[in-house]
Coordinates of C-alpha atoms in Angstrom, one line a residue:
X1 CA 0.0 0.0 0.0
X2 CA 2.7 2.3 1.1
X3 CA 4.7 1.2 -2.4
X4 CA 1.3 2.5 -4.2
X5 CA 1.2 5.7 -2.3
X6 CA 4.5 6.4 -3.2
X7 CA 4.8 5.6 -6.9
X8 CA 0.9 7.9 -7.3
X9 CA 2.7 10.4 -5.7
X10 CA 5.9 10.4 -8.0
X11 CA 3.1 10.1 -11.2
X12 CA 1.0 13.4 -10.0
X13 CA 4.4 15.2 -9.4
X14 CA 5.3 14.5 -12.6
X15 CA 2.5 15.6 -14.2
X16 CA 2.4 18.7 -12.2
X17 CA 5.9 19.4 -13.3
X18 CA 5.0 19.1 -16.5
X19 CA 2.0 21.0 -16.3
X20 CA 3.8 24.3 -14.8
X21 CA 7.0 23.5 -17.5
X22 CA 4.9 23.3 -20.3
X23 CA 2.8 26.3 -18.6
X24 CA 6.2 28.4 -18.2
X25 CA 7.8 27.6 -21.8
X26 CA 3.8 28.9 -23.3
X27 CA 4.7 31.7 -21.5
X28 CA 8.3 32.1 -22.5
X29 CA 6.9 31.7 -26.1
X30 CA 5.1 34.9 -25.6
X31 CA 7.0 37.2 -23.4
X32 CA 8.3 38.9 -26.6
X33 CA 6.3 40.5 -29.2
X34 CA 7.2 37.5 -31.6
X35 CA 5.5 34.6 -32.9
X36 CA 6.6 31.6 -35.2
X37 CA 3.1 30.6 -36.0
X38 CA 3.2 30.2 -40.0
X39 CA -0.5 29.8 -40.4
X40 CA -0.8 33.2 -39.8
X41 CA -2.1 35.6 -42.9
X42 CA 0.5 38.0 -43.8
X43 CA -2.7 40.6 -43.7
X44 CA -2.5 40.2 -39.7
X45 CA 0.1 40.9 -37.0
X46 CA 2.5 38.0 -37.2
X47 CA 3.9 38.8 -33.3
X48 CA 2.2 39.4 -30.7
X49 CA 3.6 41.6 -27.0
X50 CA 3.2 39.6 -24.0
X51 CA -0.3 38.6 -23.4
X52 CA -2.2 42.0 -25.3
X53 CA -2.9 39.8 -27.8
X54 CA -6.9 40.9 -28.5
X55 CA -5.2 44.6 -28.1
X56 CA -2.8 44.5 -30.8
X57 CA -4.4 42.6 -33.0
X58 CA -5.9 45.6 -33.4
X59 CA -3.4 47.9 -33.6
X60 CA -2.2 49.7 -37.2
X61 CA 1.5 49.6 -38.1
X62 CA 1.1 53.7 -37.0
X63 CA -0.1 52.9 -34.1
X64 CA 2.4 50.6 -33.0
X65 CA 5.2 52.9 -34.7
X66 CA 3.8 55.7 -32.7
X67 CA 3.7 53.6 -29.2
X68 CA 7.2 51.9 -29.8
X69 CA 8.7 55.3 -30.3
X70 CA 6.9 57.7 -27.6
X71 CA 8.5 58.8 -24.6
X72 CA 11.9 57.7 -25.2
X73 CA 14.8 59.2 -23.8
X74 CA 17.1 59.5 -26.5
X75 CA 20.9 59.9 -26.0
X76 CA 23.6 62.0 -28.0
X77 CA 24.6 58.7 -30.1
X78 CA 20.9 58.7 -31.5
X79 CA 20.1 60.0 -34.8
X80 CA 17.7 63.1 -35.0
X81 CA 14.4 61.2 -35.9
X82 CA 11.8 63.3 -37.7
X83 CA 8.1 61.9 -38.7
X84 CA 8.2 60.0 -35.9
X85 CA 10.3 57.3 -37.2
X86 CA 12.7 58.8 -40.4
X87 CA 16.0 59.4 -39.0
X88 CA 18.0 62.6 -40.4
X89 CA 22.0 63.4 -39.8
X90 CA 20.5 67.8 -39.3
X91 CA 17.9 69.7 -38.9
X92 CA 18.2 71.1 -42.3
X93 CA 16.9 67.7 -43.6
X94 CA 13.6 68.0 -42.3
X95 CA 12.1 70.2 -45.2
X96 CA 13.4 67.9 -47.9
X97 CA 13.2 64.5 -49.3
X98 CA 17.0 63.5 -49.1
X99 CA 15.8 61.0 -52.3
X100 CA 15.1 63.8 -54.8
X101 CA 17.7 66.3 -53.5
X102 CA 20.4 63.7 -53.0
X103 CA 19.2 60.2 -54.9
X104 CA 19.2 57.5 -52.9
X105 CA 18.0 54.7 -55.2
X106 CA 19.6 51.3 -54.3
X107 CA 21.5 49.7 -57.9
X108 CA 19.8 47.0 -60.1
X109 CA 22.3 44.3 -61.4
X110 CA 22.1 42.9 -64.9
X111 CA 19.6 40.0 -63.8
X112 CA 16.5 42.8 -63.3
X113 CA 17.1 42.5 -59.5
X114 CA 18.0 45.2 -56.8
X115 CA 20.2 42.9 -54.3
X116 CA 20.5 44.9 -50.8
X117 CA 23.0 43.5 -48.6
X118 CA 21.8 43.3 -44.7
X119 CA 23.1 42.3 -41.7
X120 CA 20.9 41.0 -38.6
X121 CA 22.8 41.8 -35.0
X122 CA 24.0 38.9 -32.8
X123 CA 21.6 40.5 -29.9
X124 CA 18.2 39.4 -31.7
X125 CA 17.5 35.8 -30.9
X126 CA 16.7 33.3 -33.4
X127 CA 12.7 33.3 -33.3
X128 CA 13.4 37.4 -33.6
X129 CA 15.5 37.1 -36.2
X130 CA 13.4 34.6 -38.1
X131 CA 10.6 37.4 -37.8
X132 CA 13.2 39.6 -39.5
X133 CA 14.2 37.3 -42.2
X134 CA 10.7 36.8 -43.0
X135 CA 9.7 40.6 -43.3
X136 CA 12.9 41.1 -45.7
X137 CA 12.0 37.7 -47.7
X138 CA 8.4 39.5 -48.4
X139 CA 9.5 41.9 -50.7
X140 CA 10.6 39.6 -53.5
X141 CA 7.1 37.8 -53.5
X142 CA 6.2 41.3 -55.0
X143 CA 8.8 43.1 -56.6
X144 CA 12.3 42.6 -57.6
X145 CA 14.1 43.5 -54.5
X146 CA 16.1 40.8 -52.8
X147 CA 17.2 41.3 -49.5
X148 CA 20.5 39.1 -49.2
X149 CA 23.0 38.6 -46.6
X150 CA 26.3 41.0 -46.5
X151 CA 29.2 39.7 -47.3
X152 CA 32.8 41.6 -46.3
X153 CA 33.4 42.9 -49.7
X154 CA 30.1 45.3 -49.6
X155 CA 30.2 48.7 -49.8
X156 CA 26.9 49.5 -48.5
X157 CA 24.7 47.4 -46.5
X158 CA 21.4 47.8 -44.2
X159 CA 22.2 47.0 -40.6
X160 CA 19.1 46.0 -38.3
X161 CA 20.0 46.6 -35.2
X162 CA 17.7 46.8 -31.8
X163 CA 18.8 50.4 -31.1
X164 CA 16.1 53.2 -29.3
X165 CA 12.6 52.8 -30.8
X166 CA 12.0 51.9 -34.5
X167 CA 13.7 54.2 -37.1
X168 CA 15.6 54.3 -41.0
X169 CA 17.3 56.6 -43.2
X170 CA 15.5 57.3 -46.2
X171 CA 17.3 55.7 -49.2
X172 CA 20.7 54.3 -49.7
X173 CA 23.2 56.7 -47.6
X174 CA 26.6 54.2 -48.3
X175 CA 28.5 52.4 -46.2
X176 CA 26.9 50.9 -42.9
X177 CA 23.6 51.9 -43.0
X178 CA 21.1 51.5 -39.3
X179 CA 17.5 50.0 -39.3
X180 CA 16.5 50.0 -35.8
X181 CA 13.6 47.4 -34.6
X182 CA 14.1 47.3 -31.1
X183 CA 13.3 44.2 -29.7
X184 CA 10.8 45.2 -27.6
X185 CA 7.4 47.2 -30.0
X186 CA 9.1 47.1 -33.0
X187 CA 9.1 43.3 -34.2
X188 CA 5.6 43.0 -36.5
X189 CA 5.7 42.3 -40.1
X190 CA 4.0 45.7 -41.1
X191 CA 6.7 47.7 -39.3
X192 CA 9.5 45.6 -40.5
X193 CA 8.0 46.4 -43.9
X194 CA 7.5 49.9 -42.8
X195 CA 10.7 50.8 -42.4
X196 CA 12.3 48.8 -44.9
X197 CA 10.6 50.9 -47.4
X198 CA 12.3 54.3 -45.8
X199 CA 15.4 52.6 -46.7
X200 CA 14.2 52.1 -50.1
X201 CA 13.6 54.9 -50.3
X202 CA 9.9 56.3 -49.5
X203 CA 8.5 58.8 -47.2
X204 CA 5.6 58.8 -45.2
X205 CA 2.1 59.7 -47.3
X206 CA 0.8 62.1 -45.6
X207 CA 3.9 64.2 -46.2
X208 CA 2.9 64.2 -50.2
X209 CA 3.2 67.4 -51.8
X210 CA -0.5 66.5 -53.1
X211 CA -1.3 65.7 -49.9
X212 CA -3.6 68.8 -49.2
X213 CA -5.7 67.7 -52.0
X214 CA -7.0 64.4 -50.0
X215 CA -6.2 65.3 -46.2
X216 CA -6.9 68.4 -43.7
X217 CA -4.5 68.6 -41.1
X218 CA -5.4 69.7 -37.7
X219 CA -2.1 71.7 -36.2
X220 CA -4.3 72.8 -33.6
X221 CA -4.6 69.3 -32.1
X222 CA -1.1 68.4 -32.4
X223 CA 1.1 67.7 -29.8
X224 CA 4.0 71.1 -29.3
X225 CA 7.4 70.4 -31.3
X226 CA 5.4 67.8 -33.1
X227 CA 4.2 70.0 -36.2
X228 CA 7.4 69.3 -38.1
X229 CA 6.1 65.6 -38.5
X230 CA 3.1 67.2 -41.0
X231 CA 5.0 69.2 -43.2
X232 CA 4.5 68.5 -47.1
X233 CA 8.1 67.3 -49.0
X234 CA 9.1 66.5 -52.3
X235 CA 8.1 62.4 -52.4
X236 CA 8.4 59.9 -55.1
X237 CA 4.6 59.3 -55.6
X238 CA 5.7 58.0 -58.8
X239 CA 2.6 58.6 -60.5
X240 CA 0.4 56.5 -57.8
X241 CA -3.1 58.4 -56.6
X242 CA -2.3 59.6 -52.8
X243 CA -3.4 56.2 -50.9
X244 CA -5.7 56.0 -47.5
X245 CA -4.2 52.6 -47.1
X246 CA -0.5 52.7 -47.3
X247 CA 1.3 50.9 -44.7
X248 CA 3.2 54.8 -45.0
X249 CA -0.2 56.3 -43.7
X250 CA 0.1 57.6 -40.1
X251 CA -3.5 57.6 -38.4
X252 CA -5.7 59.6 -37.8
X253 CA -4.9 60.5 -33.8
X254 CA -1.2 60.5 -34.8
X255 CA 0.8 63.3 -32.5
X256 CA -2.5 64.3 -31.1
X257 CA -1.7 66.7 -27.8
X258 CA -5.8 66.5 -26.9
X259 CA -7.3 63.2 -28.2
X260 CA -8.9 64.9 -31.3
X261 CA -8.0 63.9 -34.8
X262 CA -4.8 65.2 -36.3
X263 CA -5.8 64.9 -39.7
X264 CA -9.0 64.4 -41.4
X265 CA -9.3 62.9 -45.0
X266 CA -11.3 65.3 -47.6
X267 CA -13.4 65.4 -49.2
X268 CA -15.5 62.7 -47.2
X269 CA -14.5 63.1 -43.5
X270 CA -16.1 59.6 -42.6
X271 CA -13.3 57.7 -44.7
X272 CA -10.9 55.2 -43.0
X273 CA -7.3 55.9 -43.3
X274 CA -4.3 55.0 -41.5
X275 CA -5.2 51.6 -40.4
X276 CA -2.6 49.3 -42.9
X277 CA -0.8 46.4 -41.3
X278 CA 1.2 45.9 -44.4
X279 CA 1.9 47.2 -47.6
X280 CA -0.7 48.3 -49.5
X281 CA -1.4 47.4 -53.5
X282 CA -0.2 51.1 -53.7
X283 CA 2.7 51.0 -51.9
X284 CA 4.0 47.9 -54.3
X285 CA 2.9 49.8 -57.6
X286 CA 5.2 52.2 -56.7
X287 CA 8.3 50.4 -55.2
X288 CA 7.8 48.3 -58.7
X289 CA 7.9 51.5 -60.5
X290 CA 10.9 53.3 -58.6
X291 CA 13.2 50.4 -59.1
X292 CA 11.7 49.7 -62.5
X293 CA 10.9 46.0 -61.8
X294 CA 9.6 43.8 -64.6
X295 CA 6.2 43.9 -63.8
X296 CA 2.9 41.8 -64.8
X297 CA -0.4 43.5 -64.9
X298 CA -2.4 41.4 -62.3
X299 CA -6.3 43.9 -61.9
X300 CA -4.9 46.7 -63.0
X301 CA -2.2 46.4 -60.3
X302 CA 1.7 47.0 -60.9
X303 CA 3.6 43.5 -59.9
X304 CA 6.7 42.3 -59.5
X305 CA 9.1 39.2 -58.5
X306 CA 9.0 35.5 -59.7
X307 CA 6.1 34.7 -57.3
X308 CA 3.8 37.6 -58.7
X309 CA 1.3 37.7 -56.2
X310 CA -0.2 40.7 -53.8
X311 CA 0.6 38.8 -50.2
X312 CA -3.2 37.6 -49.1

């Protein structure tokens, strides 16, 4: 009997062991705002922070931009970030688009394709730099960018580093060039994509020079010091009508100082904008154009890449 007593005991303390282990590694699997689930739609956050999972589900790539990056207490070493997220080397670069007054277009070998040399820091761990990987790989579904690994004889080369916030040059700059995706806020597909398209070379829409045409903005409601993150610049639109859905489309409440809109589409105020979590049909029609991809016409749509396909 006592034999019995002991060996049931051993058997429930083994499965409560297992139980809490198997509890505490589902935990550890979440703890970061990453994810490895491949059933996921590309459509829909891939990562997810901690346990907020029904809260940022919801959440646009502006939103998250905008949360990852507030209240930061930046250091000498950072870059000057304007737009929330675009970082500059001087204040002088706030009023221009360093891509038309500089060129910043990243070079297209013989093959069609634009090969951009990155390198992922030894600080992200392997699930965060799969999440990484995967948000680089996207582009060449669509277009004919390839993100490839750097090797020691390039010249220039994207490093994605988990530095203060989430920020990137616009356009090729030369030489080391810094993505930062902190590890903690910055680690979803759409703002992966996000800012991998400043490094291409785009700003963000509601900066357009057309951009009064289709928006109001509210100064009034923006946060002070913040206004510099509205002002219109030369962009490459490339011909594309200004687009409410742009993963390059800050939201509605963006900067707000008071909880009231910061911007208000025109003519029709009751139009949704701002709510992309990943690049929009748009936003590929013109990276396609920029780099001058061979493209298919798939509805009208500007395509690129072996596997011409808008991600679903």
């Amino acid at each position: 009997m006592i034999a019995q007593t002991v060996v049931l005991s051993a058997f429930l303390c083994s499965v409560h062991s297992f139980t809490i282990q198997d509890s505490l590694e589902k935990s550890n699997e979440y703890s970061g705002n990453t994810i490895e689930d491949d059933d996921f739609s590309i459509s829909t956050l891939l990562e997810r922070v901690n346990a907020n999972v029904e809260e940022d589900s919801e959440l646009s790539v502006s939103e998250l931009l905008e949360r990852a990056n507030s209240n930061l207490i930046r250091s000498d070493n950072d870059p000057i970030l304007t737009g929330g997220d675009i970082a500059i080397d001087s204040e002088a670069e706030r009023n221009a688009d360093p891509c038309t007054s500089r060129g910043c277009m990243w070079g297209k070998w013989t093959d069609g394709k634009v090969y951009i040399p990155y390198y992922i820091a030894s600080h992200f761990s392997s699930r965060e730099k799969a999440i990484i990987t995967r948000g680089l790989e996207s582009f060449s579904s669509f277009s004919c960018i390839r993100f490839r690994p750097s090797r020691s004889s390039d010249r220039d080369w994207l490093s994605i580093e988990s530095k203060n916030g989430c920020y990137s040059y616009v356009g090729r700059r030369g030489g080391k060039q810094v993505v930062s995706l902190a590890r903690q806020g910055c680690l979803y597909h759409g703002t992966i994509q996000h800012e991998l398209l400043h490094a291409l070379g785009f700003n963000h829409e509601q900066t357009r020079s057309d951009r009064d045409d289709h928006i109001k903005v509210l100064l009034q409601n923006v946060q002070s010091g913040m206004e510099h993150n509205f002002r219109k610049i030369a962009t490459l639109n490339q011909g594309t009508p200004y687009d409410y859905n742009s993963v390059m489309q800050y939201h509605k409440y963006a900067f707000s100082r008071n909880n009231q809109p910061t911007m208000l589409p025109i003519p029709n105020s009751n139009v949704s904008f701002g709510n992309a979590k990943e690049m929009s049909r748009n936003d590929i029609a013109r990276l396609n154009t920029l780099y001058k991809c061979l493209v298919i016409s798939s509805g009208g749509v500007m395509m690129g890449g072996e596997d011409a396909a808008h991600p679903a």
